[in-house]
Coordinates of C-alpha atoms (C1' of nucleotides) in Angstrom, one line a residue:
Chain L
M3 CA 48.6 11.1 208.9
E4 CA 47.9 10.5 205.1
S5 CA 49.9 7.8 203.6
H6 CA 50.2 6.8 199.6
G7 CA 49.1 3.4 200.4
K8 CA 45.6 4.2 199.9
Y9 CA 45.9 5.4 196.9
I10 CA 48.4 3.1 195.1
S11 CA 45.9 -0.1 196.3
A12 CA 42.8 2.4 195.2
I13 CA 44.6 3.1 192.1
Y14 CA 45.7 -0.4 191.7
R15 CA 42.4 -1.9 191.8
H16 CA 40.9 0.5 189.3
M17 CA 43.6 0.1 186.7
Q18 CA 42.9 -3.2 186.7
V19 CA 39.6 -3.1 186.3
L20 CA 40.0 -0.9 183.3
I21 CA 42.5 -2.8 181.5
A22 CA 40.5 -6.1 182.3
A23 CA 38.0 -4.6 180.2
E24 CA 39.9 -3.5 177.5
L25 CA 41.9 -6.5 176.7
A26 CA 38.5 -8.6 177.0
P27 CA 38.3 -8.9 173.8
Y28 CA 41.3 -10.4 173.2
R29 CA 41.5 -12.5 175.8
I30 CA 43.8 -11.0 177.6
G31 CA 43.8 -10.9 181.6
S32 CA 44.7 -7.9 183.5
G33 CA 47.6 -10.1 185.0
Q34 CA 49.3 -11.3 181.6
Y35 CA 49.5 -8.3 179.6
I36 CA 52.7 -7.5 181.0
F37 CA 54.3 -10.0 180.6
L38 CA 53.3 -9.9 176.3
M39 CA 54.6 -6.5 176.4
A40 CA 58.0 -7.8 177.9
I41 CA 58.3 -10.2 175.8
A42 CA 57.8 -8.1 172.7
S43 CA 60.2 -5.3 173.8
Q44 CA 62.9 -7.6 174.6
G45 CA 62.7 -10.2 172.7
R46 CA 63.6 -14.1 173.3
T47 CA 63.8 -14.2 177.3
T48 CA 63.0 -16.5 180.2
Q49 CA 60.7 -16.4 183.0
K50 CA 63.4 -16.1 185.9
E51 CA 64.5 -12.8 183.3
L52 CA 61.1 -11.5 183.2
S53 CA 60.5 -12.1 186.9
E54 CA 63.2 -9.8 188.1
E55 CA 62.5 -7.6 185.3
L56 CA 59.1 -7.0 186.4
L57 CA 59.4 -7.7 190.3
I58 CA 57.1 -10.5 190.3
D59 CA 57.6 -13.7 191.5
K60 CA 58.6 -16.5 189.6
T61 CA 54.9 -18.7 190.7
T62 CA 52.6 -15.8 189.1
T63 CA 55.2 -15.3 186.0
A64 CA 55.1 -19.2 185.0
K65 CA 50.8 -18.8 185.7
A66 CA 50.6 -15.7 183.1
I67 CA 52.9 -17.4 181.0
A68 CA 50.9 -20.9 180.7
K69 CA 48.1 -18.2 180.2
L70 CA 49.3 -16.5 177.2
E71 CA 50.6 -19.8 175.4
A72 CA 47.6 -21.3 176.2
E73 CA 46.3 -18.6 174.2
G74 CA 48.2 -19.0 171.6
Y75 CA 50.2 -15.5 171.9
V76 CA 53.5 -16.9 173.4
R77 CA 55.7 -19.7 172.3
R78 CA 57.8 -22.0 175.0
E79 CA 60.6 -24.2 173.9
P80 CA 63.6 -25.6 176.4
D81 CA 67.1 -23.8 175.6
P82 CA 69.2 -26.3 173.9
E83 CA 72.1 -25.1 176.0
D84 CA 70.4 -25.7 179.2
N85 CA 67.2 -27.4 179.8
R86 CA 66.1 -25.8 182.6
Y87 CA 65.3 -22.8 180.8
Q88 CA 62.2 -22.2 178.8
L89 CA 63.0 -19.6 175.8
L90 CA 59.9 -17.9 175.5
Q91 CA 59.1 -16.0 172.0
L92 CA 56.1 -14.3 170.7
T93 CA 53.9 -16.5 168.2
E94 CA 52.5 -14.9 164.7
A95 CA 49.3 -14.0 167.0
G96 CA 51.0 -12.8 169.7
Y97 CA 52.8 -10.2 167.3
K98 CA 49.6 -8.8 166.0
V99 CA 47.9 -8.5 169.0
V100 CA 50.4 -6.3 170.3
P101 CA 49.6 -2.6 168.7
D102 CA 46.0 -3.3 170.0
V103 CA 47.0 -4.2 173.6
Q104 CA 49.5 -1.0 173.3
A105 CA 46.4 0.9 172.3
A106 CA 44.0 -0.1 175.0
L107 CA 46.5 0.4 177.6
N108 CA 47.4 3.9 176.2
R109 CA 43.8 4.6 176.2
V110 CA 43.5 3.6 179.6
K111 CA 47.1 6.2 180.5
R112 CA 45.0 8.8 178.7
K113 CA 42.1 8.5 180.9
A114 CA 44.5 8.3 184.1
A115 CA 46.3 11.2 183.2
K116 CA 44.2 13.7 182.4
G117 CA 44.6 17.1 183.8
I118 CA 48.3 16.0 184.7
S119 CA 50.9 18.0 182.3
D120 CA 53.9 16.1 181.3
E121 CA 56.5 17.9 183.8
E122 CA 54.3 16.4 186.6
Y123 CA 54.1 12.7 185.2
E124 CA 57.6 12.8 184.7
L125 CA 57.8 13.7 188.4
L126 CA 54.8 11.0 189.5
L127 CA 57.0 8.5 187.8
G128 CA 60.3 9.5 189.0
L129 CA 58.7 9.8 192.7
L130 CA 57.0 6.4 191.7
K131 CA 60.3 4.9 190.8
K132 CA 61.7 6.0 194.2
V133 CA 59.2 4.4 196.2
L134 CA 59.2 1.0 194.3
R135 CA 62.9 1.0 195.1
N136 CA 62.5 1.4 198.5
V137 CA 59.5 -1.0 199.2
S138 CA 61.3 -3.4 196.9
E139 CA 64.7 -3.6 198.4
Chain I
M16 CA 56.5 4.8 176.4
E17 CA 57.1 4.6 179.9
S18 CA 53.4 4.5 182.3
H19 CA 52.9 4.9 185.8
G20 CA 50.9 1.4 185.5
K21 CA 54.2 -0.9 185.8
Y22 CA 54.8 1.4 189.0
I23 CA 51.6 1.6 190.8
S24 CA 51.1 -2.3 190.7
A25 CA 54.6 -3.3 191.5
I26 CA 54.4 -0.9 194.5
Y27 CA 50.4 -2.1 195.1
R28 CA 52.3 -5.6 195.4
H29 CA 55.1 -5.0 197.7
M30 CA 53.5 -3.0 200.4
Q31 CA 50.9 -5.4 200.2
V32 CA 53.7 -8.3 201.7
L33 CA 55.2 -5.9 203.8
I34 CA 52.2 -4.9 205.6
A35 CA 51.1 -8.5 205.7
A36 CA 54.0 -9.3 207.3
E37 CA 53.9 -6.3 210.2
L38 CA 50.4 -7.4 211.0
A39 CA 51.0 -11.1 211.4
P40 CA 51.1 -11.1 214.6
Y41 CA 47.5 -9.3 215.0
R42 CA 46.2 -11.6 212.8
I43 CA 45.0 -8.6 210.3
G44 CA 45.3 -9.4 206.3
S45 CA 46.6 -6.9 204.6
G46 CA 42.8 -6.8 203.5
Q47 CA 41.6 -5.7 206.4
Y48 CA 43.4 -3.2 207.6
I49 CA 41.9 -0.3 206.2
F50 CA 38.8 -1.1 207.3
L51 CA 40.0 -1.2 210.9
M52 CA 41.9 2.2 210.4
A53 CA 38.5 3.6 208.9
I54 CA 36.2 2.7 211.3
A55 CA 38.6 3.8 213.9
S56 CA 38.6 7.3 212.4
Q57 CA 34.9 7.8 212.0
G58 CA 33.6 5.8 214.4
R59 CA 30.3 3.8 214.4
T60 CA 29.9 3.2 210.4
T61 CA 28.5 1.3 207.8
Q62 CA 29.5 -0.8 205.0
K63 CA 28.1 1.0 202.3
E64 CA 29.7 4.4 203.9
L65 CA 33.2 2.1 204.0
S66 CA 33.0 0.8 200.3
E67 CA 32.2 4.9 199.1
E68 CA 35.1 6.3 200.9
L69 CA 37.4 3.6 200.1
L70 CA 36.1 3.3 196.7
I71 CA 36.1 -0.7 197.1
D72 CA 33.2 -3.1 196.1
K73 CA 31.0 -3.6 198.9
T74 CA 31.2 -7.4 198.4
T75 CA 34.9 -7.2 199.3
T76 CA 33.9 -4.9 202.2
A77 CA 31.5 -7.5 203.4
K78 CA 34.3 -10.1 204.0
A79 CA 36.8 -7.9 205.1
I80 CA 34.1 -6.9 207.6
A81 CA 33.7 -10.6 208.4
K82 CA 36.9 -11.4 209.4
L83 CA 37.4 -8.7 211.8
E84 CA 34.6 -9.5 213.5
A85 CA 35.9 -13.2 213.4
E86 CA 38.8 -11.8 215.3
G87 CA 37.2 -9.9 217.8
Y88 CA 38.2 -6.4 216.4
V89 CA 34.8 -5.0 214.9
R90 CA 31.2 -5.9 216.4
R91 CA 28.3 -5.5 214.1
E92 CA 24.3 -4.9 215.2
P93 CA 21.6 -3.9 213.1
D94 CA 20.9 -0.3 212.7
P95 CA 17.3 -0.7 214.5
E96 CA 16.1 2.3 212.4
D97 CA 16.6 0.8 209.2
N98 CA 17.4 -3.5 209.4
R99 CA 19.4 -3.4 206.2
Y100 CA 21.9 -1.3 207.3
Q101 CA 24.9 -3.1 210.0
L102 CA 26.2 -0.8 212.4
L103 CA 29.8 -1.0 212.8
Q104 CA 31.9 -0.3 215.8
L105 CA 35.0 -1.2 216.9
T106 CA 35.5 -3.4 219.9
E107 CA 37.6 -3.3 223.1
A108 CA 40.2 -5.6 221.2
G109 CA 40.1 -3.4 218.2
Y110 CA 40.5 0.0 219.7
K111 CA 43.5 -1.2 221.9
V112 CA 45.2 -2.7 218.6
V113 CA 44.9 0.5 216.9
P114 CA 48.4 2.2 217.5
D115 CA 49.8 -1.0 216.8
V116 CA 48.8 -1.2 213.6
Q117 CA 49.1 2.8 213.1
A118 CA 52.6 1.9 214.3
A119 CA 53.3 -0.5 212.1
L120 CA 51.8 1.1 209.0
N121 CA 53.9 3.8 210.1
R122 CA 56.9 1.6 209.3
V123 CA 56.0 0.5 205.9
K124 CA 55.7 4.1 205.0
R125 CA 59.0 5.4 206.1
K126 CA 60.1 2.8 204.5
A127 CA 58.3 3.6 201.5
A128 CA 58.9 7.2 201.4
K129 CA 63.0 7.2 202.1
G130 CA 64.8 9.6 200.4
I131 CA 61.7 11.6 199.5
S132 CA 61.6 15.2 201.1
D133 CA 58.0 16.2 202.7
E134 CA 57.5 18.8 200.1
E135 CA 58.4 15.9 197.0
Y136 CA 55.6 13.5 199.3
E137 CA 53.1 16.2 199.6
L138 CA 53.3 16.4 195.4
L139 CA 53.2 12.6 195.2
L140 CA 50.1 12.6 197.2
G141 CA 48.5 15.2 194.7
L142 CA 49.2 13.9 192.0
L143 CA 48.0 10.0 193.4
K144 CA 44.7 12.1 194.3
K145 CA 44.8 13.3 190.8
V146 CA 45.2 10.0 189.1
L147 CA 43.0 8.1 191.5
R148 CA 39.8 10.3 190.3
N149 CA 40.4 9.9 186.9
V150 CA 40.3 6.4 187.0
S151 CA 37.8 5.9 189.3
E152 CA 34.9 8.0 187.2
Chain T
dC10 C1' -3.0 -0.4 200.2
dG11 C1' -0.3 -3.6 196.8
dA12 C1' 3.0 -3.9 193.1
dT13 C1' 7.2 -2.7 192.1
dA14 C1' 11.6 -0.6 192.4
dT15 C1' 15.7 0.0 195.0
dA16 C1' 19.0 -0.4 198.6
dG17 C1' 22.3 -3.0 202.1
dG18 C1' 24.2 -7.0 202.4
dA19 C1' 25.6 -11.7 201.5
dT20 C1' 27.2 -15.7 198.8
dG21 C1' 28.9 -18.3 194.8
dC22 C1' 32.5 -18.0 191.4
dC23 C1' 36.6 -16.6 189.0
dA24 C1' 41.0 -13.9 188.2
dT25 C1' 45.3 -12.6 190.6
dT26 C1' 49.4 -13.3 193.7
dG27 C1' 52.1 -14.9 196.6
dC28 C1' 54.5 -18.8 199.7
dA29 C1' 56.0 -23.5 201.0
dA30 C1' 57.0 -27.6 198.8
dC31 C1' 58.3 -30.2 194.9
dT32 C1' 60.7 -31.8 190.2
dA33 C1' 64.3 -31.5 187.6
dA34 C1' 68.7 -29.9 185.7
dT35 C1' 73.0 -27.7 185.8
dA36 C1' 77.1 -26.4 189.0
dT37 C1' 80.2 -27.3 193.1
dT38 C1' 82.9 -29.3 196.1
dC39 C1' 84.9 -33.0 198.8
Chain O
dG26 C1' 83.3 -39.0 189.8
dA27 C1' 79.9 -39.1 193.5
dA28 C1' 77.5 -36.3 196.6
dT29 C1' 75.4 -31.6 197.7
dA30 C1' 73.8 -27.5 196.5
dT31 C1' 72.0 -24.2 193.4
dT32 C1' 68.8 -22.8 190.2
dA33 C1' 64.1 -22.8 186.7
dG34 C1' 60.3 -23.5 186.9
dT35 C1' 55.8 -25.8 188.6
dT36 C1' 51.7 -27.3 191.7
dG37 C1' 49.1 -26.6 195.7
dC38 C1' 47.2 -23.5 199.1
dA39 C1' 45.2 -19.3 200.5
dA40 C1' 44.7 -14.5 200.7
dT41 C1' 42.8 -10.8 198.1
dG42 C1' 39.2 -8.7 195.4
dG43 C1' 35.3 -7.9 191.8
dC44 C1' 31.3 -9.1 189.2
dA45 C1' 26.4 -11.6 189.1
dT46 C1' 23.2 -13.2 192.0
dC47 C1' 20.2 -13.9 195.5
dC48 C1' 17.6 -12.0 200.1
dT49 C1' 15.7 -8.9 203.2
dA50 C1' 14.1 -4.6 203.9
dT51 C1' 12.3 0.1 202.7
dA52 C1' 10.7 3.5 199.6
dT53 C1' 7.8 4.3 195.5
dC54 C1' 3.9 4.5 192.5
dG55 C1' 0.3 3.1 190.6

DNA sequence: CGATATAGGATGCCATTGCAACTAATATTC
DNA sequence: GAATATTAGTTGCAATGGCATCCTATATCG
């Protein structure tokens, strides 16, 4: 009785390794790029929003943001209207690195999707979305 | 430009948590059950074989097997014909726990596959297999 | 046969991740 | 308005997992 779990796990681990290798030159780890790209695409945001959107534990988010900040890609400043929040935004260096990161991610994606048609890929995305909704509720 | 990576990663992390909770009563972690089930289905084997079949680094395999041995589910003995190998097999307790683990995995799978038809599920498996082949070569 | 290479496995180290528990700030309730 | 609850974020801890390195046993090559 075959299950998707084995494949999901193996794909995840291999993608982590591939992405880590691609992003090593920028000193961005496999655990940080999602946050960088999320901030890039939605501008000023908070850790809470990122956690909810990416379905990642808030403590994981905190640590990833701390690393991105240490590398100079993200700036943090307390929200003047509510000091519990830290407003996040990309720095100059952050904006500059985004296209390179995007290109690296595209390379990995092309490698992963080789031999899969656009229709099949859309189908895959749709099914994964459904599975994610199921396991995350 | 949407990609499967985000979903794969989120599904993986959520499944880890679900499986860990299901298997906690048996003191089997989310990193060990695959090995238990693999040994159960193929009988006497070695760490090398497991690593290759599951596409998992050999050091990860070593640690998982060590834990399963410590919990009394797996027995290890040196291969008399080649002392580099450790022959692995389930203990009594190992055989006894397999059905429970299988049932737990089935529960997680049913939850994950809710609202997905058998045909769609097969399609998903096929695509995941393709992606895995792509990223692991 | 002896030297070198290769193979299975183990160990140390580090990155990622989630949970429990905590802190500080804002909301709510009496 | 003071006490309590909730919320955003942080810290410590433990589990998973890969890489570099090492050890020991077998293979190979001169």
